[in-house]
Amino acid sequence: MSLKFEIVAKSALGGRRARLDLPHQVVETPVFMPVGTAGSVKAVAQDVLENLGTQIILGNTYHLYLRPGHEAIRRMGGLHRFISWPRAMLTDSGGFQVFSLSQLRKVTDEGVQFRSHLDGSSHCFTPEHSVDVQLALGADICMAFDECTEYPADRKRAEESLRLTMAWAKRSLEHFRTHRESVVWRDEFGGCTQSLFGIVQGGMYGDLRRECAGRLTEMKSDEMEFDGFAIGGLSVGEPRELTLEMIAEVLPLLPRDKPRYVMGVGYPDEIEQYAKLGVDMMDCVLPTRAARHGLLFTSEGRVNIKNKQYAEDQNPPDPNCKCMVCRRYTRAYLRHLMQAGEALSGTLNTIHNLAFYLGLMERVRGEIAAGAES
Amino acid sequence: MSLKFEIVAKSALGGRRARLDLPHQVVETPVFMPVGTAGSVKAVAQDVLENLGTQIILGNTYHLYLRPGHEAIRRMGGLHRFISWPRAMLTDSGGFQVFSLSQLRKVTDEGVQFRSHLDGSSHCFTPEHSVDVQLALGADICMAFDECTEYPADRKRAEESLRLTMAWAKRSLEHFRTHRESVVWRDEFGGCTQSLFGIVQGGMYGDLRRECAGRLTEMKSDEMEFDGFAIGGLSVGEPRELTLEMIAEVLPLLPRDKPRYVMGVGYPDEIEQYAKLGVDMMDCVLPTRAARHGLLFTSEGRVNIKNKQYAEDQNPPDPNCKCMVCRRYTRAYLRHLMQAGEALSGTLNTIHNLAFYLGLMERVRGEIAAGAES
């Protein structure tokens, strides 16, 4: 047993209010997952994340593989223990960072050869290796190794990318099935294992997306299927209408009884929209990265806290927010911290933005449940 | 009324366990004051400082004058309100930073002309202006404007520096007396005002130090005297024996019924030693600055958390420490955060070091009280 997914309520539009039961946490969905790149949701301590109601965070396989190394993390009891995060965790496959951060990539059917962006050292990720790294990290949910098609990509490129992703998905599933018992916390959690999600690619071609979804949902290794499905390769520069179009193409083809995850989105209005259409999980660096650059998301819209107009503004960042930052600090103080280059700036801005994102998803969960009842 | 100082117990060596009653906080002394340079104890949020038991923090007049500006802070209700720090606060005179950070200084009897290290703009600090800035900031304790004698300094230089410091002390006291009613929170605190401390200088010349102490303690403006006395110009590069010698020269000459503050010290063993000799207040950037560079102070000595030996060390930073960092995180994780350049590194390291310093002073307070009883 690895994952249970129980739908509590459905809305007319397709939104689902569900409970995703993972070894480390029962996650109430739809859920937004803060990104904890290299074993830290940047600038925020774990107890603060807990107080914010964070249910699940993301770890980046590429970063953790390079530093401190997945074998070291396994020896220390897995990523949960290493970073002292008792709740749920998901790791990506490393694919996206290999393509976006590393140098001198060489892609073959076997996998990807690349050089570390840290020290130029040479490495190779195959589907099997990505799964091995993720088994060592021990997140509750692992992702199949895929190739994220860039935007724009012509049809031939998208087809070729899809062919690789399908072959790699199958190999990821095979390798995961035969090695999943190895996760370090298995005994501690009554024999539970991790889960593996497949990733739908296909660029911005609806028919390729549908083909991919169809093949992935039917893919099996022995009796094992994917435990959930992600839609990847979105939010890579395409217009938002196209993002929505691709999601709308794929969602109806995904099994209703398994979680659906759209990777790397998005702005607050986007994640609300997608959740209400039936997306159960989303992640994005936007709230955390924007915070470090002074962009706050509030109930009154975006606030660029660097602006001079806030120099003596004694209102909280968001007058309708009850987070620990809005209860204690003023816009003027947050602006000053940013101007003065104080580390506390990134911390407080990030806490507010995460509170806003998590609060938004809590509201959406309530609305889906309420809409379903009426 | 500005300050009450009540000695609760005295030890044979001269140590005093006292209560320093300030408008915003009753401070248990001897006390260590974390430095909140530009309105933030770097990398640590105010609620965390409160949870650590921080009673009083320091603000740097030079930094806050340049950015965001003391008039802006006054308009926003003073520094306490601006940074949301309800407990006690002390501001330095700006003198030390003018001498150590700014460019193109020109010192005259009137004051110091300098250029901002931020943008090269031209400014002038006189004793009157330093006091005005500190009245606008509204810390519980202000410091007289002094010239901090560099080390080494020959006798002639030390004498000239002392002459300036004495003249400026008198002008600081006069100006403070006639303007102290202007502090923005006066009505809110039943007519309380800030306090002003004089600063003993004199380089490393015992007789100059004694002369300075004698003149400062007798200095009056109308009926007003200094509310406490600091020993400045130490920890500027001299050997530690000399620091101790200067403190030992001066302490017996300071009034027993007023608080004594040694500025800018020190290592854990130093602050313990000085506290036990009768120093009531100390401040230093050491625990916070060292933390950001990976140096942790522990009950087992100094730990350079960057060292490879900690790469898989699953012990807490200090096995005898009960701080929130030592209860939750391992040395391996703190090392990883530092290696990965994560902002959380500075935060967690600083929290531990402050817990260590504040815990040390709590123990010293207990020992002085216990020693006095026996």
PDB file of C-alpha atoms in Angstrom, chain B residues 136-301:
ATOM      1  CA  ALA B 136      13.287  60.463  16.920  1.00  0.00           C
ATOM      2  CA  LEU B 137      14.106  56.744  16.993  1.00  0.00           C
ATOM      3  CA  GLY B 138      12.813  56.578  20.561  1.00  0.00           C
ATOM      4  CA  ALA B 139      14.832  53.686  21.990  1.00  0.00           C
ATOM      5  CA  ASP B 140      14.600  53.273  25.766  1.00  0.00           C
ATOM      6  CA  ILE B 141      18.294  54.104  26.118  1.00  0.00           C
ATOM      7  CA  CYS B 142      20.317  56.616  24.078  1.00  0.00           C
ATOM      8  CA  MET B 143      24.083  57.006  24.039  1.00  0.00           C
ATOM      9  CA  ALA B 144      26.103  60.233  24.179  1.00  0.00           C
ATOM     10  CA  PHE B 145      27.970  61.070  20.965  1.00  0.00           C
ATOM     11  CA  ASP B 146      31.625  60.089  21.368  1.00  0.00           C
ATOM     12  CA  GLU B 147      34.773  59.571  19.382  1.00  0.00           C
ATOM     13  CA  CYS B 148      35.907  55.982  19.547  1.00  0.00           C
ATOM     14  CA  THR B 149      39.714  55.997  19.779  1.00  0.00           C
ATOM     15  CA  GLU B 150      41.265  53.555  17.334  1.00  0.00           C
ATOM     16  CA  TYR B 151      43.824  50.942  18.391  1.00  0.00           C
ATOM     17  CA  PRO B 152      46.713  51.419  18.589  1.00  0.00           C
ATOM     18  CA  ALA B 153      46.667  55.146  19.372  1.00  0.00           C
ATOM     19  CA  ASP B 154      49.544  57.110  20.899  1.00  0.00           C
ATOM     20  CA  ARG B 155      49.020  59.076  24.045  1.00  0.00           C
ATOM     21  CA  LYS B 156      48.645  62.416  22.322  1.00  0.00           C
ATOM     22  CA  ARG B 157      45.965  61.044  20.013  1.00  0.00           C
ATOM     23  CA  ALA B 158      44.147  59.406  22.949  1.00  0.00           C
ATOM     24  CA  GLU B 159      44.250  62.664  24.930  1.00  0.00           C
ATOM     25  CA  GLU B 160      42.854  64.662  22.016  1.00  0.00           C
ATOM     26  CA  SER B 161      40.169  62.077  21.412  1.00  0.00           C
ATOM     27  CA  LEU B 162      39.254  62.151  25.087  1.00  0.00           C
ATOM     28  CA  ARG B 163      39.037  65.951  25.038  1.00  0.00           C
ATOM     29  CA  LEU B 164      36.522  65.766  22.185  1.00  0.00           C
ATOM     30  CA  THR B 165      34.538  62.986  23.825  1.00  0.00           C
ATOM     31  CA  MET B 166      34.238  64.969  27.067  1.00  0.00           C
ATOM     32  CA  ALA B 167      33.065  68.111  25.292  1.00  0.00           C
ATOM     33  CA  TRP B 168      30.617  66.109  23.218  1.00  0.00           C
ATOM     34  CA  ALA B 169      29.327  64.254  26.288  1.00  0.00           C
ATOM     35  CA  LYS B 170      28.466  67.542  27.941  1.00  0.00           C
ATOM     36  CA  ARG B 171      26.719  68.831  24.819  1.00  0.00           C
ATOM     37  CA  SER B 172      24.850  65.504  24.437  1.00  0.00           C
ATOM     38  CA  LEU B 173      23.644  65.750  28.028  1.00  0.00           C
ATOM     39  CA  GLU B 174      22.538  69.389  27.641  1.00  0.00           C
ATOM     40  CA  HIS B 175      20.669  68.694  24.447  1.00  0.00           C
ATOM     41  CA  PHE B 176      19.077  65.543  25.776  1.00  0.00           C
ATOM     42  CA  ARG B 177      17.892  67.324  28.930  1.00  0.00           C
ATOM     43  CA  THR B 178      16.164  70.090  27.014  1.00  0.00           C
ATOM     44  CA  HIS B 179      14.600  67.850  24.357  1.00  0.00           C
ATOM     45  CA  ARG B 180      13.853  64.530  26.044  1.00  0.00           C
ATOM     46  CA  GLU B 181      10.160  65.313  26.434  1.00  0.00           C
ATOM     47  CA  SER B 182       9.800  65.049  22.660  1.00  0.00           C
ATOM     48  CA  VAL B 183       9.921  61.254  22.405  1.00  0.00           C
ATOM     49  CA  VAL B 184       6.899  60.075  20.467  1.00  0.00           C
ATOM     50  CA  TRP B 185       5.687  57.450  22.964  1.00  0.00           C
ATOM     51  CA  ARG B 186       5.952  59.671  26.051  1.00  0.00           C
ATOM     52  CA  ASP B 187       2.196  60.021  26.677  1.00  0.00           C
ATOM     53  CA  GLU B 188       1.597  56.355  26.011  1.00  0.00           C
ATOM     54  CA  PHE B 189       4.051  55.507  28.813  1.00  0.00           C
ATOM     55  CA  GLY B 190       2.724  57.891  31.450  1.00  0.00           C
ATOM     56  CA  GLY B 191       5.233  60.653  30.797  1.00  0.00           C
ATOM     57  CA  CYS B 192       8.292  58.415  30.818  1.00  0.00           C
ATOM     58  CA  THR B 193      11.234  59.565  28.754  1.00  0.00           C
ATOM     59  CA  GLN B 194      14.308  57.886  27.326  1.00  0.00           C
ATOM     60  CA  SER B 195      17.565  57.527  29.280  1.00  0.00           C
ATOM     61  CA  LEU B 196      21.004  58.774  28.290  1.00  0.00           C
ATOM     62  CA  PHE B 197      24.266  56.969  29.016  1.00  0.00           C
ATOM     63  CA  GLY B 198      27.726  58.544  28.984  1.00  0.00           C
ATOM     64  CA  ILE B 199      30.632  56.668  27.386  1.00  0.00           C
ATOM     65  CA  VAL B 200      34.050  56.261  28.992  1.00  0.00           C
ATOM     66  CA  GLN B 201      36.844  56.479  26.422  1.00  0.00           C
ATOM     67  CA  GLY B 202      40.623  56.991  26.865  1.00  0.00           C
ATOM     68  CA  GLY B 203      42.186  54.392  24.614  1.00  0.00           C
ATOM     69  CA  MET B 204      44.363  51.873  26.432  1.00  0.00           C
ATOM     70  CA  TYR B 205      45.631  54.389  28.992  1.00  0.00           C
ATOM     71  CA  GLY B 206      44.417  53.562  32.456  1.00  0.00           C
ATOM     72  CA  ASP B 207      44.863  57.088  33.785  1.00  0.00           C
ATOM     73  CA  LEU B 208      42.911  58.580  30.873  1.00  0.00           C
ATOM     74  CA  ARG B 209      40.156  56.029  31.419  1.00  0.00           C
ATOM     75  CA  ARG B 210      40.023  56.929  35.121  1.00  0.00           C
ATOM     76  CA  GLU B 211      39.993  60.647  34.363  1.00  0.00           C
ATOM     77  CA  CYS B 212      37.196  60.147  31.867  1.00  0.00           C
ATOM     78  CA  ALA B 213      35.136  58.063  34.280  1.00  0.00           C
ATOM     79  CA  GLY B 214      35.594  60.645  37.013  1.00  0.00           C
ATOM     80  CA  ARG B 215      34.536  63.554  34.852  1.00  0.00           C
ATOM     81  CA  LEU B 216      31.559  61.772  33.288  1.00  0.00           C
ATOM     82  CA  THR B 217      30.132  60.612  36.595  1.00  0.00           C
ATOM     83  CA  GLU B 218      30.247  64.162  37.908  1.00  0.00           C
ATOM     84  CA  MET B 219      28.886  65.725  34.747  1.00  0.00           C
ATOM     85  CA  LYS B 220      25.574  67.516  35.150  1.00  0.00           C
ATOM     86  CA  SER B 221      23.234  69.610  33.103  1.00  0.00           C
ATOM     87  CA  ASP B 222      21.062  71.486  35.537  1.00  0.00           C
ATOM     88  CA  GLU B 223      20.233  68.660  37.938  1.00  0.00           C
ATOM     89  CA  MET B 224      20.382  65.953  35.296  1.00  0.00           C
ATOM     90  CA  GLU B 225      23.166  63.376  35.288  1.00  0.00           C
ATOM     91  CA  PHE B 226      23.785  60.454  32.987  1.00  0.00           C
ATOM     92  CA  ASP B 227      21.427  57.547  33.724  1.00  0.00           C
ATOM     93  CA  GLY B 228      24.140  54.962  33.199  1.00  0.00           C
ATOM     94  CA  PHE B 229      27.671  54.576  31.932  1.00  0.00           C
ATOM     95  CA  ALA B 230      29.236  52.661  29.098  1.00  0.00           C
ATOM     96  CA  ILE B 231      32.843  51.685  28.539  1.00  0.00           C
ATOM     97  CA  GLY B 232      33.524  52.178  24.848  1.00  0.00           C
ATOM     98  CA  GLY B 233      36.516  51.854  22.582  1.00  0.00           C
ATOM     99  CA  LEU B 234      37.260  48.274  23.617  1.00  0.00           C
ATOM    100  CA  SER B 235      37.405  45.133  21.484  1.00  0.00           C
ATOM    101  CA  VAL B 236      38.966  47.219  18.720  1.00  0.00           C
ATOM    102  CA  GLY B 237      41.917  44.908  18.124  1.00  0.00           C
ATOM    103  CA  GLU B 238      43.748  45.043  21.466  1.00  0.00           C
ATOM    104  CA  PRO B 239      44.797  41.871  23.327  1.00  0.00           C
ATOM    105  CA  ARG B 240      42.195  40.558  25.708  1.00  0.00           C
ATOM    106  CA  GLU B 241      44.330  41.181  28.796  1.00  0.00           C
ATOM    107  CA  LEU B 242      44.214  44.854  27.908  1.00  0.00           C
ATOM    108  CA  THR B 243      40.427  44.810  27.475  1.00  0.00           C
ATOM    109  CA  LEU B 244      40.097  43.306  30.908  1.00  0.00           C
ATOM    110  CA  GLU B 245      42.625  45.736  32.396  1.00  0.00           C
ATOM    111  CA  MET B 246      40.690  48.735  31.079  1.00  0.00           C
ATOM    112  CA  ILE B 247      37.383  47.362  32.376  1.00  0.00           C
ATOM    113  CA  ALA B 248      38.966  46.685  35.766  1.00  0.00           C
ATOM    114  CA  GLU B 249      40.350  50.251  35.884  1.00  0.00           C
ATOM    115  CA  VAL B 250      37.010  51.842  35.174  1.00  0.00           C
ATOM    116  CA  LEU B 251      34.410  49.702  36.970  1.00  0.00           C
ATOM    117  CA  PRO B 252      35.320  50.759  40.526  1.00  0.00           C
ATOM    118  CA  LEU B 253      34.910  54.412  39.543  1.00  0.00           C
ATOM    119  CA  LEU B 254      31.387  54.041  38.213  1.00  0.00           C
ATOM    120  CA  PRO B 255      28.441  54.664  40.549  1.00  0.00           C
ATOM    121  CA  ARG B 256      27.152  51.442  42.045  1.00  0.00           C
ATOM    122  CA  ASP B 257      23.528  52.411  41.704  1.00  0.00           C
ATOM    123  CA  LYS B 258      23.585  52.916  37.938  1.00  0.00           C
ATOM    124  CA  PRO B 259      23.853  50.402  35.098  1.00  0.00           C
ATOM    125  CA  ARG B 260      27.253  49.713  33.541  1.00  0.00           C
ATOM    126  CA  TYR B 261      27.517  48.750  29.916  1.00  0.00           C
ATOM    127  CA  VAL B 262      30.597  47.437  28.094  1.00  0.00           C
ATOM    128  CA  MET B 263      30.142  48.058  24.381  1.00  0.00           C
ATOM    129  CA  GLY B 264      30.986  45.605  21.624  1.00  0.00           C
ATOM    130  CA  VAL B 265      32.020  42.500  23.588  1.00  0.00           C
ATOM    131  CA  GLY B 266      32.544  39.631  23.164  1.00  0.00           C
ATOM    132  CA  TYR B 267      33.213  35.893  23.113  1.00  0.00           C
ATOM    133  CA  PRO B 268      31.122  33.735  25.454  1.00  0.00           C
ATOM    134  CA  ASP B 269      33.874  33.383  28.068  1.00  0.00           C
ATOM    135  CA  GLU B 270      34.466  37.140  27.939  1.00  0.00           C
ATOM    136  CA  ILE B 271      30.901  38.177  28.565  1.00  0.00           C
ATOM    137  CA  GLU B 272      30.683  35.694  31.427  1.00  0.00           C
ATOM    138  CA  GLN B 273      33.869  37.075  32.970  1.00  0.00           C
ATOM    139  CA  TYR B 274      32.840  40.708  32.643  1.00  0.00           C
ATOM    140  CA  ALA B 275      29.343  40.051  33.961  1.00  0.00           C
ATOM    141  CA  LYS B 276      30.819  38.407  37.035  1.00  0.00           C
ATOM    142  CA  LEU B 277      33.022  41.460  37.601  1.00  0.00           C
ATOM    143  CA  GLY B 278      30.019  43.780  37.696  1.00  0.00           C
ATOM    144  CA  VAL B 279      29.185  44.653  34.101  1.00  0.00           C
ATOM    145  CA  ASP B 280      25.410  44.827  33.679  1.00  0.00           C
ATOM    146  CA  MET B 281      24.969  45.138  29.927  1.00  0.00           C
ATOM    147  CA  MET B 282      26.893  44.004  26.856  1.00  0.00           C
ATOM    148  CA  ASP B 283      26.275  43.875  23.118  1.00  0.00           C
ATOM    149  CA  CYS B 284      28.175  42.366  20.233  1.00  0.00           C
ATOM    150  CA  VAL B 285      27.636  41.379  16.599  1.00  0.00           C
ATOM    151  CA  LEU B 286      29.752  38.281  17.216  1.00  0.00           C
ATOM    152  CA  PRO B 287      27.008  35.666  17.789  1.00  0.00           C
ATOM    153  CA  THR B 288      24.951  36.895  14.849  1.00  0.00           C
ATOM    154  CA  ARG B 289      27.772  37.640  12.410  1.00  0.00           C
ATOM    155  CA  ALA B 290      29.711  34.461  13.213  1.00  0.00           C
ATOM    156  CA  ALA B 291      26.507  32.466  12.708  1.00  0.00           C
ATOM    157  CA  ARG B 292      26.144  33.735   9.171  1.00  0.00           C
ATOM    158  CA  HIS B 293      29.688  32.533   8.520  1.00  0.00           C
ATOM    159  CA  GLY B 294      28.959  29.100   9.971  1.00  0.00           C
ATOM    160  CA  LEU B 295      30.601  29.483  13.377  1.00  0.00           C
ATOM    161  CA  LEU B 296      28.443  28.068  16.145  1.00  0.00           C
ATOM    162  CA  PHE B 297      29.066  28.542  19.853  1.00  0.00           C
ATOM    163  CA  THR B 298      28.248  25.407  21.814  1.00  0.00           C
ATOM    164  CA  SER B 299      28.675  23.941  25.269  1.00  0.00           C
ATOM    165  CA  GLU B 300      31.446  21.815  23.734  1.00  0.00           C
ATOM    166  CA  GLY B 301      33.268  24.752  22.178  1.00  0.00           C
TER     167      GLY B 301
END
